[in-house]
Coordinates of C-alpha atoms in Angstrom, one line a residue:
X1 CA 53.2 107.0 72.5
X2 CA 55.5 108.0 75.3
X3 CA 57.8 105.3 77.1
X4 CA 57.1 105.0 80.8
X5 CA 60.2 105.4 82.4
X6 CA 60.8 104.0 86.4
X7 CA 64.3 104.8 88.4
X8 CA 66.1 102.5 91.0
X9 CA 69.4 103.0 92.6
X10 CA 70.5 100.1 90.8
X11 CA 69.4 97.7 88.1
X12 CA 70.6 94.0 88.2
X13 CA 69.8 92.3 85.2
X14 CA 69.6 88.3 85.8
X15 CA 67.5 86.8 88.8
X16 CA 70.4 84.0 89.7
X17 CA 72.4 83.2 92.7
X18 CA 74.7 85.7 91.3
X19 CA 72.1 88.2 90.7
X20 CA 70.3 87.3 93.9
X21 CA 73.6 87.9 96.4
X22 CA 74.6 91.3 94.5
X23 CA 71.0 92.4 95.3
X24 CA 71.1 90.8 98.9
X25 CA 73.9 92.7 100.0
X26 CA 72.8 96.1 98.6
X27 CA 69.7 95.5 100.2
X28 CA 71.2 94.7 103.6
X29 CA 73.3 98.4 103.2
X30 CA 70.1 100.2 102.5
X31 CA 70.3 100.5 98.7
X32 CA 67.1 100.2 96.7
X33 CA 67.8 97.5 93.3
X34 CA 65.8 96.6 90.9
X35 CA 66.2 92.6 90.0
X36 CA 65.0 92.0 86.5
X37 CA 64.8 88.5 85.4
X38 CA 63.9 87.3 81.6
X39 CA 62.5 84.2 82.6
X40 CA 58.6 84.3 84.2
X41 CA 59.6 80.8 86.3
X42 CA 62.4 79.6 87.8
X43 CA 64.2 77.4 86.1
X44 CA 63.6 73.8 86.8
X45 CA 67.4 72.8 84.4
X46 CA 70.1 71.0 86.4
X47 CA 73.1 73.3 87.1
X48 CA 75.5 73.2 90.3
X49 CA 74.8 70.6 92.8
X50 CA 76.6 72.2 95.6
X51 CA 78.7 75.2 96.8
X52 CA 82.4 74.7 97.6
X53 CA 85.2 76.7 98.2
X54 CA 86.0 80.4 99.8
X55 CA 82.2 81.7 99.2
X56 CA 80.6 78.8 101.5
X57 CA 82.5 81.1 104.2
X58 CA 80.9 84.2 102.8
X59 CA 77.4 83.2 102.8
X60 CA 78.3 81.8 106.8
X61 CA 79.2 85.5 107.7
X62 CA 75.9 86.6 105.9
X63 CA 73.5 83.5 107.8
X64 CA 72.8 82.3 104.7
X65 CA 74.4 78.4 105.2
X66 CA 72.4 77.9 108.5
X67 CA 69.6 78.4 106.0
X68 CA 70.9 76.1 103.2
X69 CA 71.8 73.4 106.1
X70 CA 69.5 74.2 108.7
X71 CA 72.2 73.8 111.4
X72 CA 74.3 76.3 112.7
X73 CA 78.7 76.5 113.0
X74 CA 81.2 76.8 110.8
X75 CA 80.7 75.0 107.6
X76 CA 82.3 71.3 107.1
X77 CA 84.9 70.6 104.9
X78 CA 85.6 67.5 102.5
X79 CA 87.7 65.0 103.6
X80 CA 88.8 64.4 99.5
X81 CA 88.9 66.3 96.4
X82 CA 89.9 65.6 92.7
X83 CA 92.7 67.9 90.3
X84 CA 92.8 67.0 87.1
X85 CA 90.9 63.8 88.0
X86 CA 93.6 62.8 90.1
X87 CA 92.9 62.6 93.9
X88 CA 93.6 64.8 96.9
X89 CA 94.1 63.1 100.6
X90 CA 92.7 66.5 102.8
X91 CA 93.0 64.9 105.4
X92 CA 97.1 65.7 105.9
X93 CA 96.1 69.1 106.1
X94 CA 96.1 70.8 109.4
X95 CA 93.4 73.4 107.8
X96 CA 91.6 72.6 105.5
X97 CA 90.3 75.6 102.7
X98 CA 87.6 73.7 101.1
X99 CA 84.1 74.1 102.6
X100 CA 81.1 72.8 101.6
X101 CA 77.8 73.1 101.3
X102 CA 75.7 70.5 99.3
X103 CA 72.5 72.5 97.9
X104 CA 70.9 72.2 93.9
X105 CA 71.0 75.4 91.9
X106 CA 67.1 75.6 92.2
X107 CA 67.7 75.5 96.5
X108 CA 70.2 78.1 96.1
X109 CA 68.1 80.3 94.3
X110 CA 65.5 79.6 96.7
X111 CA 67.1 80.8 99.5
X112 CA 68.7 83.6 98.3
X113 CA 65.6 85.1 96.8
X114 CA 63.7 84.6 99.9
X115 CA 66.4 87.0 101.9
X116 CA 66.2 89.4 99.0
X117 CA 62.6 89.1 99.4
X118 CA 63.1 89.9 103.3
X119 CA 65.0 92.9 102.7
X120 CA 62.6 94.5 100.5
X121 CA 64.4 93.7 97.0
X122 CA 62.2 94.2 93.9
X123 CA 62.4 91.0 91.8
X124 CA 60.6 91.3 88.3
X125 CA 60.1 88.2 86.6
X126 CA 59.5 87.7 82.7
X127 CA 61.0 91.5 81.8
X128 CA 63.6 91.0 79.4
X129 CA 66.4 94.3 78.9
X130 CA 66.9 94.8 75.1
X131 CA 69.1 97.5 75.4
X132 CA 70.6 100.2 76.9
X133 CA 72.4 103.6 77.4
X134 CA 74.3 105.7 79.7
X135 CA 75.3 109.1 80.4
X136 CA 77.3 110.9 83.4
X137 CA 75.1 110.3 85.9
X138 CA 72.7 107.8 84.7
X139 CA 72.2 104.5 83.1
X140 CA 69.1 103.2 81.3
X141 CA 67.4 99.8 80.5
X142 CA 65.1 99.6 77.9
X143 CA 63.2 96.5 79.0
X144 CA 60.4 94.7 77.5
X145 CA 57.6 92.9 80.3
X146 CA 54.4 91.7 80.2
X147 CA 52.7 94.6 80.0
X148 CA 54.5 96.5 76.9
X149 CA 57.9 98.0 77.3
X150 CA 59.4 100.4 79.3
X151 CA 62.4 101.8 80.2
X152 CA 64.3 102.4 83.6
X153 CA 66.8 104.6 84.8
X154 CA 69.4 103.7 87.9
X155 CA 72.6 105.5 89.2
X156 CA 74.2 102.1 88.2
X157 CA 73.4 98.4 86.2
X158 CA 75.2 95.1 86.8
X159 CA 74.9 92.9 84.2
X160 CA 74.7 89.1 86.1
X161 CA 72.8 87.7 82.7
X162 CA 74.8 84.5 81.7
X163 CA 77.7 84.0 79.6
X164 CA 75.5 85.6 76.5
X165 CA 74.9 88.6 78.2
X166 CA 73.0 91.0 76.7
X167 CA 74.0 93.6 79.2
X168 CA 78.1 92.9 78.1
X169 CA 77.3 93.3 74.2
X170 CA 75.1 96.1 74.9
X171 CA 77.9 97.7 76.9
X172 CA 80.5 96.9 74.2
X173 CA 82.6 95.0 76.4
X174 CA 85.0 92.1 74.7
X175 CA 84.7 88.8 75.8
X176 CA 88.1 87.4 75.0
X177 CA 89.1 83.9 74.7
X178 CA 89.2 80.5 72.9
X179 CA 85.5 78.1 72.6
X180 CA 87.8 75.0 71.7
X181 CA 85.6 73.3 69.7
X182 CA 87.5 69.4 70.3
X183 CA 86.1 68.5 73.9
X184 CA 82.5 66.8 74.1
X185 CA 81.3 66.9 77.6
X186 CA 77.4 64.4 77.9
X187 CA 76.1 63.9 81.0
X188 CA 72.6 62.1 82.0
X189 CA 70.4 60.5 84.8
X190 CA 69.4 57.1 83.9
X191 CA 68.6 53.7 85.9
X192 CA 71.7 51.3 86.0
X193 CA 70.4 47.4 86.1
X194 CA 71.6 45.9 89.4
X195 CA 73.1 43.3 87.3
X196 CA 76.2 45.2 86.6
X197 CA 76.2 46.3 90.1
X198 CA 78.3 45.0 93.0
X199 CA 76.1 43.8 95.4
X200 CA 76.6 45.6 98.6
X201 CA 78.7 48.4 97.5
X202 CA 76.9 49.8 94.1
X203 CA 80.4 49.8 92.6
X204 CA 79.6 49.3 88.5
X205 CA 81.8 46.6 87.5
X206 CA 83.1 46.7 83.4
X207 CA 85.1 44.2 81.9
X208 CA 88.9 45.5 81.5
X209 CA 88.7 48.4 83.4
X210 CA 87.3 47.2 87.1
X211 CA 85.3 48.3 89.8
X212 CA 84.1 51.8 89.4
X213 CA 83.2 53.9 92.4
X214 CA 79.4 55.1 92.9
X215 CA 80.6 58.1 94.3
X216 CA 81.8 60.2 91.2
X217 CA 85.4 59.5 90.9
X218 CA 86.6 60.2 87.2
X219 CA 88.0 57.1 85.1
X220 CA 90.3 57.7 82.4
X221 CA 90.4 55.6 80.0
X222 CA 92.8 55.7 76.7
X223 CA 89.1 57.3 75.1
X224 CA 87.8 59.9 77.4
X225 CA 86.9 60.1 81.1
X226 CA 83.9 58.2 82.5
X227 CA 82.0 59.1 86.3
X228 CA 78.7 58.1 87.6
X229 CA 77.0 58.5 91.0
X230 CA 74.7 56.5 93.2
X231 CA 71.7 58.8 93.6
X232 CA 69.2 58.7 96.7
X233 CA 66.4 58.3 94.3
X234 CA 67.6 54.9 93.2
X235 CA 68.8 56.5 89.9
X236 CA 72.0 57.3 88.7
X237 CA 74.4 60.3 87.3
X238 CA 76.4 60.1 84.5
X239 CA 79.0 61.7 83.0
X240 CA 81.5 61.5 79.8
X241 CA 84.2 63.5 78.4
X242 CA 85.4 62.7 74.5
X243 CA 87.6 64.6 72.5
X244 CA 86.5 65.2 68.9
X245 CA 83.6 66.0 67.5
X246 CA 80.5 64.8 68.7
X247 CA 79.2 61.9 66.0
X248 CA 75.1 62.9 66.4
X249 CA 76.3 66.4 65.7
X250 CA 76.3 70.1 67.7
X251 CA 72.8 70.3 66.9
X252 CA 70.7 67.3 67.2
X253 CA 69.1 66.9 70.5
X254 CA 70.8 64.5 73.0
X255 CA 69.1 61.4 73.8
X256 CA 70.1 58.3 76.1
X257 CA 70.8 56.4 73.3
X258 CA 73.7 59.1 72.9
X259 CA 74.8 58.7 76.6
X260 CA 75.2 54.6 76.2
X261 CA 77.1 55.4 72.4
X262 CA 79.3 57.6 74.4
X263 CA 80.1 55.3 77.5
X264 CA 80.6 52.4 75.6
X265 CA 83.3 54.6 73.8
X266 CA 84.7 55.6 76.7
X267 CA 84.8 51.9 78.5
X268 CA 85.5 50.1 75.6
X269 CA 82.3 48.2 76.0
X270 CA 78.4 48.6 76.6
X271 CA 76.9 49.6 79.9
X272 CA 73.3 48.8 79.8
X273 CA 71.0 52.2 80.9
X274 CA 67.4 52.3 81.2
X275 CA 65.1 55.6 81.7
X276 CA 65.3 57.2 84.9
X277 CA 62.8 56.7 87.6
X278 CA 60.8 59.3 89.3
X279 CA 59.5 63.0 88.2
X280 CA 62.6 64.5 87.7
X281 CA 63.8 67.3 86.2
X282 CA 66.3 64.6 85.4
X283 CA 69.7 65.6 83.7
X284 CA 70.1 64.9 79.7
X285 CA 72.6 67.5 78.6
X286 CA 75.6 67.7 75.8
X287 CA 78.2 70.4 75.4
X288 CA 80.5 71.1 72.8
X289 CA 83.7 73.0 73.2
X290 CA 85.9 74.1 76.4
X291 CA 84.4 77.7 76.4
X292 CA 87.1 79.6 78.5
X293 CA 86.4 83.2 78.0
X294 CA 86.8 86.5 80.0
X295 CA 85.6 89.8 80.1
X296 CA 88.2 92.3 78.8
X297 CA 87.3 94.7 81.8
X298 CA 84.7 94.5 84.4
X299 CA 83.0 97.8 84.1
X300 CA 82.0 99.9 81.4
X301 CA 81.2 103.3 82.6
X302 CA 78.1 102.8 84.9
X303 CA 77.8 99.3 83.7
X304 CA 79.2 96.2 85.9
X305 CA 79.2 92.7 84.6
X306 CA 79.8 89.9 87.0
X307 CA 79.4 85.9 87.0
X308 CA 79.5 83.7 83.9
X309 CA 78.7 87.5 82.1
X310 CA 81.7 88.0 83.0
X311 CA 83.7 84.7 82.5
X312 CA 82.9 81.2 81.5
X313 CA 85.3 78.5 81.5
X314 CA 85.1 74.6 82.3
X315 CA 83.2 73.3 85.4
X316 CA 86.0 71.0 85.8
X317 CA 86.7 71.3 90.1
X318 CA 82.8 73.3 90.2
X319 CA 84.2 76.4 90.4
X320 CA 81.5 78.6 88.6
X321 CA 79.7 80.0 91.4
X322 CA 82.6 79.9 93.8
X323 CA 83.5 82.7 91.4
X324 CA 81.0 84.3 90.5
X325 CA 79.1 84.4 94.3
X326 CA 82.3 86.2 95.3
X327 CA 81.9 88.7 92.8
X328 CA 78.7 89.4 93.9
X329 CA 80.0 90.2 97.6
X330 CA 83.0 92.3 96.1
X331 CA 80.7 94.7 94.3
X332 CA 78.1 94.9 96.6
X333 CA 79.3 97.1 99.5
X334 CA 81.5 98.5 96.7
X335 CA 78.3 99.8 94.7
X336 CA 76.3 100.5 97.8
X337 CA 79.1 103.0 98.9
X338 CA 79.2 104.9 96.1
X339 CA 75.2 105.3 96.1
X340 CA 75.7 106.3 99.7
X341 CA 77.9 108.7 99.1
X342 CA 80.8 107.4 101.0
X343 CA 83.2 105.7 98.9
X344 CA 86.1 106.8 98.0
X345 CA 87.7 107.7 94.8
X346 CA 89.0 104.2 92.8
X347 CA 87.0 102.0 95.0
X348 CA 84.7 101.2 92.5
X349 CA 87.3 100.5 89.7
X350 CA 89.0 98.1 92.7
X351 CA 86.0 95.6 91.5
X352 CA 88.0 94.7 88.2
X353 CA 91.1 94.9 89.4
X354 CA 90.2 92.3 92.3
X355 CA 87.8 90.1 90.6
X356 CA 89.8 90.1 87.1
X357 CA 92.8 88.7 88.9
X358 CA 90.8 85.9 90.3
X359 CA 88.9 85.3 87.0
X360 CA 92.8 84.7 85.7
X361 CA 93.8 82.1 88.7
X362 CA 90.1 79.8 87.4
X363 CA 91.2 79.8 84.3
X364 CA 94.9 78.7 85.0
X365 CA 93.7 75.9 86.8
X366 CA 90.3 74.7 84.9
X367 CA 92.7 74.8 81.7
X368 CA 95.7 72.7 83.6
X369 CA 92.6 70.1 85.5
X370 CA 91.3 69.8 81.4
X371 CA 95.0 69.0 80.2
X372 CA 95.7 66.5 82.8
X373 CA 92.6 64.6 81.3
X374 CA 93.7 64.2 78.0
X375 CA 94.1 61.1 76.5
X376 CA 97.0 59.9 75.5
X377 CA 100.7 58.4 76.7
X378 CA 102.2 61.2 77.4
X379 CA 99.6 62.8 79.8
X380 CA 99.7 59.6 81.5
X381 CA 103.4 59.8 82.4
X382 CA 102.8 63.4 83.4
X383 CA 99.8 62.1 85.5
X384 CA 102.4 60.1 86.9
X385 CA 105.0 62.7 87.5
X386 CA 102.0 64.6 89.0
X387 CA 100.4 62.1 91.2
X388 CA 104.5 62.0 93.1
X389 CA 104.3 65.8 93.6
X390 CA 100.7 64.8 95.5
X391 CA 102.4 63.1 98.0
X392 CA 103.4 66.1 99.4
X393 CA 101.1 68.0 101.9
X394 CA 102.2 71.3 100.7
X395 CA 101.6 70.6 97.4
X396 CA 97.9 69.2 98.2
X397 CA 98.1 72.7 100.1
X398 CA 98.8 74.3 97.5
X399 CA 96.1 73.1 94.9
X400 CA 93.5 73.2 97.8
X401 CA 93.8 76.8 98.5
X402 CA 93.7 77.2 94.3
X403 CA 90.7 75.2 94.4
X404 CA 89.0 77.1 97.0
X405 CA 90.1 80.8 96.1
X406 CA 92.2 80.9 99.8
X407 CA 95.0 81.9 97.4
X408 CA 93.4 84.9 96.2
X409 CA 95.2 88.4 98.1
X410 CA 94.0 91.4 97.5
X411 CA 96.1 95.0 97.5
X412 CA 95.4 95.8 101.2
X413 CA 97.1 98.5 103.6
X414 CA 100.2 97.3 105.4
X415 CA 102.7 94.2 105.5
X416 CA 100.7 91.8 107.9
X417 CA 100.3 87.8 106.3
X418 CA 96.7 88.5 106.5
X419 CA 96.3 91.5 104.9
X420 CA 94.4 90.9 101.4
X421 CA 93.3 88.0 103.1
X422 CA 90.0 86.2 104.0
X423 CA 89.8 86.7 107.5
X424 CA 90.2 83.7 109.7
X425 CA 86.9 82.3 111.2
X426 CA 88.3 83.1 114.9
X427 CA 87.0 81.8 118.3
X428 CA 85.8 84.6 120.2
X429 CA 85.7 85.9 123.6
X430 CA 83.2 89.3 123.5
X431 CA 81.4 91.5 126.3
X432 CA 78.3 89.9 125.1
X433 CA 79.7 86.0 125.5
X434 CA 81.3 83.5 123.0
X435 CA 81.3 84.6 119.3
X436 CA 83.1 83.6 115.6
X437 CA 83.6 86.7 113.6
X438 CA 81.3 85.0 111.1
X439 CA 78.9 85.6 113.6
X440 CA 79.8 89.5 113.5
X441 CA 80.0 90.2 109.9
X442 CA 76.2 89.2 109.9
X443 CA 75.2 93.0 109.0
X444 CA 77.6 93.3 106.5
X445 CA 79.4 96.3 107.8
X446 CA 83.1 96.3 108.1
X447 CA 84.3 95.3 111.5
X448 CA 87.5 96.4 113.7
X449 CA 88.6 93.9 115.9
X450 CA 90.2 94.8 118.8
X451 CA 92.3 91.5 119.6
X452 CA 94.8 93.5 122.2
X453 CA 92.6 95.7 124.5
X454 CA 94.3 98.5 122.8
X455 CA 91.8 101.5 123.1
X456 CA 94.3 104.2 121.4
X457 CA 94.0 102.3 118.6
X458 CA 91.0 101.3 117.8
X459 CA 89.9 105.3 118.8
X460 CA 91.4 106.0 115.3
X461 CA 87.9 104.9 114.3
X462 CA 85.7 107.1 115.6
X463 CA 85.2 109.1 112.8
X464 CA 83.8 105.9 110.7
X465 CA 81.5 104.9 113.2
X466 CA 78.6 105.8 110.6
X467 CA 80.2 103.1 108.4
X468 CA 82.4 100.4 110.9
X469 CA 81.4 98.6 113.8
X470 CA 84.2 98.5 116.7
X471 CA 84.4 95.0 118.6
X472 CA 87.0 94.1 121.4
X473 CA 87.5 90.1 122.0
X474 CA 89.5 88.1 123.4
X475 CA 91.1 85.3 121.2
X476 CA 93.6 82.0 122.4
X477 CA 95.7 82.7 119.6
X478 CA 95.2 86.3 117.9
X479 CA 96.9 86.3 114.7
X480 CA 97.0 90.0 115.1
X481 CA 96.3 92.8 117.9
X482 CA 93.9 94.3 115.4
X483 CA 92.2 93.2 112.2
X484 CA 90.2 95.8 110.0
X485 CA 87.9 93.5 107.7
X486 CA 85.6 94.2 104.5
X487 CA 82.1 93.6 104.3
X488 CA 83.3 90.8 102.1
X489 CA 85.5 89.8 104.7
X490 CA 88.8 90.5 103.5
X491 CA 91.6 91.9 105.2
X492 CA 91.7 95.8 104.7
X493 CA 94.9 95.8 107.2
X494 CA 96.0 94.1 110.1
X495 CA 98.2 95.2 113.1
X496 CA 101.8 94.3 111.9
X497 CA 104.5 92.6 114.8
X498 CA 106.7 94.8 115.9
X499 CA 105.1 98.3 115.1
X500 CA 104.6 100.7 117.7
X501 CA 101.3 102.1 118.6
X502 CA 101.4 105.4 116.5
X503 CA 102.5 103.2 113.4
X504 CA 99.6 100.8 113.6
X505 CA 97.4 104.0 114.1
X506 CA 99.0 105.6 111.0
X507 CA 98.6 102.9 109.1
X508 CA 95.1 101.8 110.4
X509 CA 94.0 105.2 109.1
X510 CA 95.6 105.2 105.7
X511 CA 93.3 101.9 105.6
X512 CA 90.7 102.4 106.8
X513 CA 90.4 106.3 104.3
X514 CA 91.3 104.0 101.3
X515 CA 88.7 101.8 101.6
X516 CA 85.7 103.2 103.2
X517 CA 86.0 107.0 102.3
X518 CA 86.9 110.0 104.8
X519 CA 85.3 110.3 108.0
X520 CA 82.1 111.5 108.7
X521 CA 79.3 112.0 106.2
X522 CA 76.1 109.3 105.5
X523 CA 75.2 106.9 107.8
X524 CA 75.9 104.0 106.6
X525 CA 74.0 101.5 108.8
X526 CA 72.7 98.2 107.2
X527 CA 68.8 97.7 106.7

């Protein structure tokens, strides 16, 4: 019997936020995917509890936080952050990098499948890929649904399928790296008795080590580390790190009893916890190892991985989807180029050259957070060395832009600070009234901003008019007389100080060839 066999421009195996965006954005430029999710129901397992970092600015140029927040403006920031369990004071910053946006995995899945849903984007549920193959031109799933198997053919695949990706192995991509099997990480939502409670402030009070914030501080102790939260449901989460291995064994399922063996190692003494309250889904989860692994390369062929199928690594900071989001919004006007005919040559090999790099700076810093953790006398007296250097505000600088991705720089067209840059979030003044260029990236078309009423230059973009919207503002403080920015909102160039007219055109049009293909050709309007 013959195998059906279905064609998309593009196949995106895994229906998560990662997923979800990468099909989002080719949507929005007018490219048909194909979403194709193993699981028949969302998952209902506790995951991310929040977004933070460079891609909260993202999703404001794309809408999507007004959506998650239901307000509009630029994103809020936190006034405090943690390295290494060791605190940062934001506050002395004059800009601050990390934005937030508070919203469960199962709310940011939500949202992000309703705008896929919006622009059209096939999502199949409960059809599971079990293989596939490639040629020149083509690239095919063999996927098995509900109704039999079947197989389906697209110009490209991204595999966004979890840290066992099926679509990696198939692809015969190495996934490098250590699983360090000596960290235990157990975390849980139970009910803490008000009797170890502070009155008033919900602090949990243990005997030799203090008053413990409700607000999930880390505590190190000479055993582990030990957090909980306050949660509006009256419950609370918990959370443990041990090193060793874990005494119930990899295996067995975790049960409360577990969690309070595990805090009362980590405290030195018992903590009474009772079932949680409530419905749920409530949290009851144990993992072994510090799993830091990455992708040898990014593509294989017509094959893209991206997310934790690309890299896993610990969740130390919550940087998982800070990363993987963004490389989502990297490939996706990337991919939808080349389907539209208009990219040119390299651009899609830029994804791993870009998103590997970043990949590299998580790991540096989730492996350096993990070390500062450590029991033991002499991470203390390096804890102590480090919490000096925190004193400084560039040195909180510094590990805030790590934190967030700010540091991240991309090879970009010219000498200009911002090139390779995420693009400041500037105050506009436009023909059509007030504006923030978050509020013009919306379509997710690249944008020229014309900051200097300099018509001769910005003419230099008439023959990509198919492909990038021209904008003249005004701005109190430009930080250049012209910014060319990606649909991901990085820098592609900026106007350099100094340079004459007919060397910011020249270079303006090395830019803007490199990254969005010669002129003329496919129109390249969003949907």
């Amino acid at each position: 019997m013959a195998v059906e066999t279905e064609t998309a421009d593009v196949v995106i195996v895994g229906g998560g936020p990662v997923g979800l965006l990468l099909a989002c954005e080719l949507g929005m430029a007018g490219v048909r995917p194909v979403v194709l999710e193993r699981l028949p129901e969302p998952s209902t397992e506790i995951k991310a509890n929040g977004l933070i970092g460079q891609v909260v600015r993202f999703l404001d140029h794309r809408g999507l936080s007004e959506r998650f927040e239901g307000v509009s403006g630029a994103p809020g920031t936190v006034p405090g952050y943690l390295f290494g369990a060791l605190p940062l004071d934001l506050s002395v910053l004059e800009t601050n990098p990390l934005t937030v946006l508070p919203a469960t995995q199962q709310r940011i899945e939500q949202v992000l499948r309703g705008r896929a849903e919006e622009l059209g984007v096939e999502i199949r549920r409960g059809h599971e890929v079990t293989g596939l193959r490639q040629d020149e031109e083509r690239v095919t799933a063999e996927v098995r649904g509900a109704d039999g198997a079947y197989e389906l053919r697209a110009r490209y695949l991204v595999g966004c399928d979890g840290g066992k990706s099926t679509v990696r192995k198939r692809a015969g991509i190495v996934f490098a790296g250590d699983p360090g099997h000596d960290l235990v990480s157990r975390a849980a939502y139970a009910t803490v008795p008000a009797s170890v409670l502070v009155p008033g402030t919900g602090e949990l009070e243990v005997p030799g080590v203090g008053r413990i914030s409700p607000v999930f501080t880390f505590t190190r102790t000479r055993n582990g580390i030990f957090a909980f939260a306050a949660l509006p449901d009256g419950n609370h989460r918990l959370l443990t790190l041990e090193w060793g291995a874990p005494p119930e064994g990899d295996d067995a399922p975790m049960t409360l009893g577990d969690m309070r063996d595990s805090v009362a190692r980590v405290l030195g003494t018992e903590v009474p916890l009772d079932e949680p309250s409530g419905p749920g889904p409530h949290m009851l989860r144990r993992l072994v190892g510090r799993n830091t692994r990455l992708a040898e390369r990014y593509r294989s062929g017509r094959v893209f991985v991206a997310g934790d199928a690309a890299h896993v690594h610990s969740a130390v900071g919550g940087p998982g989807l800070n990363l993987g989001l963004q490389d989502a919004a990297n490939l996706g006007w990337k991919l939808a180029a080349e389907v539209r005919g208009w990219a040119p040559e390299g651009l899609l090999d830029s994804y791993h050259t870009e998103r590997h790099a970043a990949g590299l700076r998580v790991f540096m810093h989730t492996q350096a957070q993990t070390a500062l953790m450590t029991p033991g006398p002499e991470v203390t007296a390096l804890r102590e060395l480090f919490g000096e250097l925190l004193h400084s505000p560039d040195n909180i600088r510094h590990l805030a832009s790590l934190l967030a991705g700010d540091d991240v720089r991309y090879p970009a067209t010219g000498d200009h600070p911002l090139a390779g840059r995420f693009a400041p979030d500037l105050a506009l003044g436009t023909g059509a009234g007030p504006a923030r260029l978050a509020g013009l990236m919306r379509s997710g078309r690249p944008v020229l901003l014309d900051l200097g009423a300099e018509p001769r230059l910005t003419e230099v973009a008439a023959g990509w008019k198919d492909r990038v919207d021209v904008v003249a503002a005004r701005c109190t403080r430009p930080p250049s007389r012209a910014l060319l920015v990606r649909p991901d909102g990085y820098v592609a160039w900026a106007a350099a100080d100094g340079e004459s007219c007919e060397e910011a055109r020249a270079g303006l049009g090395r830019a803007l060839e490199a990254s969005f293909g010669r002129p003329g050709g496919d129109d390249g309007a969003a949907g």
